Short mmCIF file of C-alpha atoms in Angstrom, two decimals:
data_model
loop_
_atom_site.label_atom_id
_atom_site.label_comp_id
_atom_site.label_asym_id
_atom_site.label_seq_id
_atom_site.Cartn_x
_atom_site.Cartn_y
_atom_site.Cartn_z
CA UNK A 297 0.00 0.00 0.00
CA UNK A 298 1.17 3.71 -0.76
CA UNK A 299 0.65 6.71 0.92
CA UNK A 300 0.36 10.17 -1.14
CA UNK A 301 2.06 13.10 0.17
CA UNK A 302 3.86 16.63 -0.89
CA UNK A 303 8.03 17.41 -1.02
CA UNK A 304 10.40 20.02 -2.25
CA UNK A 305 12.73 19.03 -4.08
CA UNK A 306 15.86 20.39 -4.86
CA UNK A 307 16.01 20.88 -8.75
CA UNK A 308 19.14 22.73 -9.22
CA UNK A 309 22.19 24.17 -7.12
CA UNK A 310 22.09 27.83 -6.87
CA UNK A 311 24.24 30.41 -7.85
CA UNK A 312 24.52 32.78 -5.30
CA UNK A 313 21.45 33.50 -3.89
CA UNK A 314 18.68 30.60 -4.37
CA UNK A 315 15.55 31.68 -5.86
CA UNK A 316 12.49 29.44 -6.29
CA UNK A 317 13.38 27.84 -9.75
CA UNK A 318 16.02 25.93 -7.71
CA UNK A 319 13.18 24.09 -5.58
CA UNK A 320 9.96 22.58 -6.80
CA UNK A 321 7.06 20.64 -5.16
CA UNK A 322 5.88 17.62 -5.77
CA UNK A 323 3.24 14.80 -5.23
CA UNK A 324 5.26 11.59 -4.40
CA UNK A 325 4.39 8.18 -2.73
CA UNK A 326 5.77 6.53 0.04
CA UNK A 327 5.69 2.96 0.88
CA UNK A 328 4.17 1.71 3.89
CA UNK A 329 7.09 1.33 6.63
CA UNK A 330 8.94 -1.64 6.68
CA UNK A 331 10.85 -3.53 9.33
CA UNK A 332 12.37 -1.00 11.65
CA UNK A 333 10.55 1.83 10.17
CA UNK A 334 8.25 4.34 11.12
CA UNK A 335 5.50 6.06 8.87
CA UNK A 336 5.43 10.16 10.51
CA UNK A 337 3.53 13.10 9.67
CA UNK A 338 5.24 16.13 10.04
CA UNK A 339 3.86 18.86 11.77
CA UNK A 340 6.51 21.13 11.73
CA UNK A 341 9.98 21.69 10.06
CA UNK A 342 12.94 23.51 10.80
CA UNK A 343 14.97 26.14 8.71
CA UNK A 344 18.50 26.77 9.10
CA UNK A 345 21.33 28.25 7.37
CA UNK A 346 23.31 25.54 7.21
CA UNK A 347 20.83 24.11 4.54
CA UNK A 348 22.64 26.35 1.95
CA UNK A 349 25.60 24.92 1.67
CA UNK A 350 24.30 21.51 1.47
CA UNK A 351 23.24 22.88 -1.79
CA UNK A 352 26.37 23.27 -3.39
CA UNK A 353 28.11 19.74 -5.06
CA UNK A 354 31.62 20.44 -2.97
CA UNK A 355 32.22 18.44 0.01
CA UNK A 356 31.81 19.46 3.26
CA UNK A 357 31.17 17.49 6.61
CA UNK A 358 27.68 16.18 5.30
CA UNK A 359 26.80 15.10 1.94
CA UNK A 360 25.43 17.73 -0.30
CA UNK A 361 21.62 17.89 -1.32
CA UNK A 362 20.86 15.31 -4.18
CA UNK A 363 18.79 16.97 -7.34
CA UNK A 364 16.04 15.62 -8.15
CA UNK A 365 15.63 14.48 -4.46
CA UNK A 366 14.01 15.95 -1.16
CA UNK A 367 15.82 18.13 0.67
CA UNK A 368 16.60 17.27 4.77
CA UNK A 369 16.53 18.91 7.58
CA UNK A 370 15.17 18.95 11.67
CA UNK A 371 11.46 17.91 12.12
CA UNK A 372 8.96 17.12 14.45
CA UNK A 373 5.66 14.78 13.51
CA UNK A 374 3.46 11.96 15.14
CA UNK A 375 4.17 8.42 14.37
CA UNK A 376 0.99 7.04 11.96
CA UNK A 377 2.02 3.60 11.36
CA UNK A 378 5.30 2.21 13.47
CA UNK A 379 6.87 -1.46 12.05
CA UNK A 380 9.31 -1.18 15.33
CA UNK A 381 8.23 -2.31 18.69
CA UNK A 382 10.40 1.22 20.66
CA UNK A 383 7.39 3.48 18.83
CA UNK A 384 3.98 3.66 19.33
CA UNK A 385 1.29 5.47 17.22
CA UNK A 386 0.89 8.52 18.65
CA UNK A 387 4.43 9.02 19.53
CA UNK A 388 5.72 12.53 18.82
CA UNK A 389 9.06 12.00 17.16
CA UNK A 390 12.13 13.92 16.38
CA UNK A 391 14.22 13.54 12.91
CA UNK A 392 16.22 15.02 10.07
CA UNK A 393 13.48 14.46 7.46
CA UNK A 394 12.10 17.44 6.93
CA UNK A 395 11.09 19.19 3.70
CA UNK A 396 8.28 17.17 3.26
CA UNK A 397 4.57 16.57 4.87
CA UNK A 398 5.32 12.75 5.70
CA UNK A 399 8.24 10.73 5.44
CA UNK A 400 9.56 6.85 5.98
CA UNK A 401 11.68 7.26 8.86
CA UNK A 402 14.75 4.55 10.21
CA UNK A 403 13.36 3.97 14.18
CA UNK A 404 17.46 4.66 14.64
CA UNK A 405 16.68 7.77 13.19
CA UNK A 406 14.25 8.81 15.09
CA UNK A 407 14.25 9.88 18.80
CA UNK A 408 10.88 10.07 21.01
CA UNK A 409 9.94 13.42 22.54
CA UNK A 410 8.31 14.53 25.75
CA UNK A 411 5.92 17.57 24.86
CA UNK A 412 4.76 17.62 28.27
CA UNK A 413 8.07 19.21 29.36
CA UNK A 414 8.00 21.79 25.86
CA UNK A 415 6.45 21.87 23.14
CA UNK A 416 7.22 20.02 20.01
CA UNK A 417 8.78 23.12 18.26
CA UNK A 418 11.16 23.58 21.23
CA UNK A 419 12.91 20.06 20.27
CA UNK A 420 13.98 22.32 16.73
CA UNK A 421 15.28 24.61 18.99
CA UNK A 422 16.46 25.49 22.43
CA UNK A 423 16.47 21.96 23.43
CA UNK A 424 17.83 20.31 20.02
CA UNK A 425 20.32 21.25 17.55
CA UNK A 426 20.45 24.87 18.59
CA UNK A 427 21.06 24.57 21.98
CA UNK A 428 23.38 21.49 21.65
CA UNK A 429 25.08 24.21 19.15
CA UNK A 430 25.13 26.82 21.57
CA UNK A 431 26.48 25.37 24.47
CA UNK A 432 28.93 23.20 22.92
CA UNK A 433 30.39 26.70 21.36
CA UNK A 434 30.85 27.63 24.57
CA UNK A 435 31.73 24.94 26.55
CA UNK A 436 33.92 22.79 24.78
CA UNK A 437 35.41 25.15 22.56
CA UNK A 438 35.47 28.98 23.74
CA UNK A 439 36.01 27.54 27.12
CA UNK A 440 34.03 29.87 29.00
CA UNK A 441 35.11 31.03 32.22
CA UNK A 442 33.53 33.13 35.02
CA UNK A 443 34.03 36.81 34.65
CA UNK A 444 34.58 36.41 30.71
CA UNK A 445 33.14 39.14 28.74
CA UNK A 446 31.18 37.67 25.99
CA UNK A 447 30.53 38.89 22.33
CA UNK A 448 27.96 37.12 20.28
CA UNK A 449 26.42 37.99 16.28
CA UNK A 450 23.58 37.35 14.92
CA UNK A 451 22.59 37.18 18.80
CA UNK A 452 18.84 37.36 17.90
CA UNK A 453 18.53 34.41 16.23
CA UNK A 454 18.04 30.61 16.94
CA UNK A 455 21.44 30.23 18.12
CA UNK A 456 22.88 33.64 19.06
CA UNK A 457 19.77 33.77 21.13
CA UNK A 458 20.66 30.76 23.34
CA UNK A 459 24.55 31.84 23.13
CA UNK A 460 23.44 34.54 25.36
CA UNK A 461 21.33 33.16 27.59
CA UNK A 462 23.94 30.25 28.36
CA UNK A 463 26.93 32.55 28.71
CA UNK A 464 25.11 34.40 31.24
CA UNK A 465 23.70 31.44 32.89
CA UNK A 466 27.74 29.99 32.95
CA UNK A 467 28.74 33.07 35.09
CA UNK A 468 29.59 35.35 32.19
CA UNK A 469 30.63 38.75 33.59
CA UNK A 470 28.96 40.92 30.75
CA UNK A 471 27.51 39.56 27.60
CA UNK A 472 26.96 41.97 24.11
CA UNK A 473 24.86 41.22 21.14
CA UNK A 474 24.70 42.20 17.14
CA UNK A 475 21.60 42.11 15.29
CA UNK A 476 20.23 43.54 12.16
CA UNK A 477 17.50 45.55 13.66
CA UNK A 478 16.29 48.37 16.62
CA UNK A 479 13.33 46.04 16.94
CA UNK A 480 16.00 42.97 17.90
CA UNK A 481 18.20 44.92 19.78
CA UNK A 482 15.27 45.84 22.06
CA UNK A 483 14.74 42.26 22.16
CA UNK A 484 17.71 41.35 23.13
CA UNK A 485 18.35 44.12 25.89
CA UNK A 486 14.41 44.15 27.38
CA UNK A 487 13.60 40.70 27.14
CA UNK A 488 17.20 38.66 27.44
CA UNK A 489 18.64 40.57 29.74
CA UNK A 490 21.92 41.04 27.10
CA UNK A 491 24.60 43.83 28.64
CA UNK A 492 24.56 45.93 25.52
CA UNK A 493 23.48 45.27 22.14
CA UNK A 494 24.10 47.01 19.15
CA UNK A 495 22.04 47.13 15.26
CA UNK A 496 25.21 46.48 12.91
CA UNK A 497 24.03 48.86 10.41
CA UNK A 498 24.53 51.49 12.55
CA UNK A 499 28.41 51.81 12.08
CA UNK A 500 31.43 49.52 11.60
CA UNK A 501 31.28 46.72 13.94
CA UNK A 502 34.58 47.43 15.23
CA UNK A 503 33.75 51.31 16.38
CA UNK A 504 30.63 50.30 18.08
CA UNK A 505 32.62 47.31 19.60
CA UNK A 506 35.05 49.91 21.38
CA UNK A 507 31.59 51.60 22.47
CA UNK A 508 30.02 48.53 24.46
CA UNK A 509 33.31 46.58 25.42
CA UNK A 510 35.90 49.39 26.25
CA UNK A 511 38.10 46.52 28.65
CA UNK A 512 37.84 44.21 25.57
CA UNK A 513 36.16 40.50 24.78
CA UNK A 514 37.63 37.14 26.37
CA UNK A 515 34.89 35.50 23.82
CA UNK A 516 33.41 35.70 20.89
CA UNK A 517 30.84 33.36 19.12
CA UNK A 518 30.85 33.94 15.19
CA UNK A 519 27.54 32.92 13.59
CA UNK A 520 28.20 35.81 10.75
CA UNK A 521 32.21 36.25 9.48
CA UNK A 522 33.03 38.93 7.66
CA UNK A 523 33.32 42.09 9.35
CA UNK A 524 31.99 41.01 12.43
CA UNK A 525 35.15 38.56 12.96
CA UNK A 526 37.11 41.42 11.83
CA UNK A 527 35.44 43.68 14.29
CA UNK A 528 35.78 40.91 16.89
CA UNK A 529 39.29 40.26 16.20
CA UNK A 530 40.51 43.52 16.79
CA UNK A 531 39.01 44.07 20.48
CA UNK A 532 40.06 40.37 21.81
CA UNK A 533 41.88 40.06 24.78
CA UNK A 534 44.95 38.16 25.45
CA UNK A 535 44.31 34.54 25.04
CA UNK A 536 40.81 35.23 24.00
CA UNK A 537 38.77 32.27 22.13
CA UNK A 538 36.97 32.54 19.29
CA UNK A 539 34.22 29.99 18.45
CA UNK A 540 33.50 29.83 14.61
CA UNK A 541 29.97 28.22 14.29
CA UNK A 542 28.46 30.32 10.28
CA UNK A 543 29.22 32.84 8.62
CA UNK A 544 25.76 33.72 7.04
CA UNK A 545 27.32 36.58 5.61
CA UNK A 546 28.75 35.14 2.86
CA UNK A 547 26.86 31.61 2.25
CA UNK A 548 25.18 33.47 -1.08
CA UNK A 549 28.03 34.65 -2.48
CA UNK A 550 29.07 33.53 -5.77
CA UNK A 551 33.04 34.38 -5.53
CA UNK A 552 35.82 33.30 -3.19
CA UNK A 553 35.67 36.17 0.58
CA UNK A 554 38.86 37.33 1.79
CA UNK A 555 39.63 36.47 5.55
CA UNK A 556 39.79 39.29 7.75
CA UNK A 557 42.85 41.82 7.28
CA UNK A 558 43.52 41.71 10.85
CA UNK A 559 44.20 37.85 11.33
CA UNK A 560 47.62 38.47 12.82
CA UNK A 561 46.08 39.38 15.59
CA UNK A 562 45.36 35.99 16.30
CA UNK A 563 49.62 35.35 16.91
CA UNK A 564 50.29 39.01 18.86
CA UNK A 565 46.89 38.32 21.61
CA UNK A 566 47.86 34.21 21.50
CA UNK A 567 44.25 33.29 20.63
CA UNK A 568 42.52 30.91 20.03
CA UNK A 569 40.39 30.20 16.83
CA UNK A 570 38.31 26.93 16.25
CA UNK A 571 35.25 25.99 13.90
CA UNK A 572 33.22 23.52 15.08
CA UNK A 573 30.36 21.13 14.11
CA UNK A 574 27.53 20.43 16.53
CA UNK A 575 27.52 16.88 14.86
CA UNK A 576 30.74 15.99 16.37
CA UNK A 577 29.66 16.80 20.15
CA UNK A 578 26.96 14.42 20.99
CA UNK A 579 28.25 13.51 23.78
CA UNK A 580 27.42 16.63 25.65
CA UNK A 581 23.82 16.16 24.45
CA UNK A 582 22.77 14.74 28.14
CA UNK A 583 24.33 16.91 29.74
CA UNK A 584 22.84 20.08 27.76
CA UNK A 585 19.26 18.55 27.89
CA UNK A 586 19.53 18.52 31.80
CA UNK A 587 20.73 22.05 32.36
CA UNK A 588 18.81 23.67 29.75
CA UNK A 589 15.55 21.35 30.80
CA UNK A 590 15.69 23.42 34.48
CA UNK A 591 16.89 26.59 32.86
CA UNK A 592 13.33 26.26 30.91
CA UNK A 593 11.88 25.48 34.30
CA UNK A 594 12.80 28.53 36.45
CA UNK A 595 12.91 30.79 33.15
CA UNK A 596 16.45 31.42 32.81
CA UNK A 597 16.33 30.50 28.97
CA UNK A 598 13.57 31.41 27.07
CA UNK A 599 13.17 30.94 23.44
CA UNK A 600 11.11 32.84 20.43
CA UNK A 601 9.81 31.48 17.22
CA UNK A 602 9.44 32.57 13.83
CA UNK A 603 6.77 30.84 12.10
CA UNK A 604 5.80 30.30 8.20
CA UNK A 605 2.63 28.10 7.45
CA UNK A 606 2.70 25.62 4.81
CA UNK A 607 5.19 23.50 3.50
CA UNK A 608 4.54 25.95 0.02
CA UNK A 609 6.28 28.28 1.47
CA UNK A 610 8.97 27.02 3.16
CA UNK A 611 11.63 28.22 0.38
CA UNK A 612 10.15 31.75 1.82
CA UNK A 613 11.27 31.11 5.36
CA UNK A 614 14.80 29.91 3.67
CA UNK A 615 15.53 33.22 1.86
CA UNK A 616 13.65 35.24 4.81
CA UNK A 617 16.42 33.60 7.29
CA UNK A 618 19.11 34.87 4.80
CA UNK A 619 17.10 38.61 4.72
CA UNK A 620 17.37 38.51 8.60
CA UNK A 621 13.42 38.08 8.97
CA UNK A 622 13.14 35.46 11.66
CA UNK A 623 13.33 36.63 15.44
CA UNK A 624 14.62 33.10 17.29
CA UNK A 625 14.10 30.07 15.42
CA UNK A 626 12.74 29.85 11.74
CA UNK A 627 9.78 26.85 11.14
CA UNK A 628 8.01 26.09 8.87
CA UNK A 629 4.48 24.60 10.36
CA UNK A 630 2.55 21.99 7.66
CA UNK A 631 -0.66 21.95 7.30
CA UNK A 632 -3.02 18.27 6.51
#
């Protein structure tokens, strides 16, 4: 027996920035799950910036996006027909096949969520991959100390967000923001609690930097590149860290960026510079899932979502993440 249902595709790799003739949608039929499979229906999807390199053919630390296939990413959905004894129907499931309204789903694949502790969304978010990405930034590779001063871009989004939150929740002595917006930056001072914050088109990131952080940064948490690691490199303290988690600035550009002009710094201060991949840190998963679980409960983290209905539009919430639209997380909710 088959089951109809609706994916996007990827049906070319972009050049620069997507547009929409680089996705399409399309009726497709799944097979009824087999032997340690689950059938799911998604109810809602996550968007992330990472997705846009998976669209380009080079090799990176996943496989790229197949043409002609469904694209993949974070979702949440309720199990309709389970072929493996761990899942009931009913279950609420977490997995990475999103991009479409139902999908076939390994059990292995597949990890069972309590929604009675957050809701379902939350498992996109604050308590999945962003978190996990957050604190492992932090943690395991700015090394985070007590009495650091912390600098964070893109702080109003999904991860930046929870960067915040966490450092200041770790014992950070003053924590300071970038965003693209007045409306975020209010955001991040009134309802955050961030030190300072600053909108990035007011003035070179570097001036305003000298502005908010006058003694200097012992951290800083790079979901942007560009100028802002420029900016960042030229106010770090001696034997500052720097954790490199995106550089959204430049993921739609179509030629080769130069690095920043300041690198050297990086020998004269004795820092420390590391990219990092959430994927290789899951053992600090537990760990993260119990603090952040009671920072939920006595509201030391909070979270904020940015919603687009319909899985028809979920190539809109990809280029609206890129445009800076979203305020927290970015999901797509589908619609039966």
């Amino acid at each position: 027996m088959t089951f109809v249902t609706r994916e996007i595709q990827l049906a070319s790799r972009p050049a620069g920035w997507p547009t929409h003739d680089d996705f399409r949608l399309v009726e497709t039929e799944l097979p009824d799950p087999g032997p340690g499979q689950l059938l799911v229906r998604n109810t809602v999807m996550s968007v992330d910036p990472y997705m846009r390199g998976r669209m380009n053919a080079g090799k990176s630390y996943v496989p790229p996006f197949a043409v002609d296939a469904p694209l993949e990413g974070g979702a949440v959905g309720e199990v309709i027909k389970s072929s493996d004894d761990a899942f009931t129907v009913g279950d609420m499931v977490v997995h990475d096949y999103g991009w479409r309204e139902h999908a076939v789903v390994d059990a292995v694949r597949a990890t069972s969520i309590d929604t009675g502790r957050a809701p379902a969304s939350a498992y996109l978010g604050v308590l999945g991959m962003t978190g996990l990405t957050a604190y492992t930034g932090l943690v395991r590779v700015a090394e985070l100390e007590p009495g650091d001063i912390v600098f964070v871009s893109g702080a109003a989004g999904a991860v930046g967000s929870a960067v915040g939150q966490i450092a200041q929740n770790l014992g950070a002595a003053r924590v300071i923001g970038s965003a693209g917006s007045p409306a975020k930056v209010r955001y991040l001072l009134d309802e955050l609690g961030f030190d300072a914050a600053f909108d990035y088109h007011d003035g070179p990131v570097a001036e305003q930097l000298a502005r908010h952080a006058p003694q200097g940064i012992d951290v800083y948490f790079d979901n942007v590149g560009g100028k802002h690691l420029e900016g960042a490199l030229t106010h770090m303290r001696d034997f500052g860290r720097l954790a490199l988690c995106g550089s959204i600035a430049s993921y739609n550009d179509d030629s080769a960026i130069h690095g920043p002009r300041n690198l050297g710094l990086a020998i004269v201060r004795r820092l420390k510079l590391q990219g990092f991949i959430v994927y290789d840190n899951d053992d600090l998963a537990g760990e993260f899932q119990a603090r952040a679980a009671e920072w939920l409960a006595n509201g030391r983290l909070t979270y904020q979502e940015t919603y687009v209905d319909g899985l028809e539009n979920a190539v809109d919430a990809l280029l609206d993440v890129f445009r800076g639209a979203n305020l927290g997380k970015m999901l797509v909710r589908l619609a039966h």
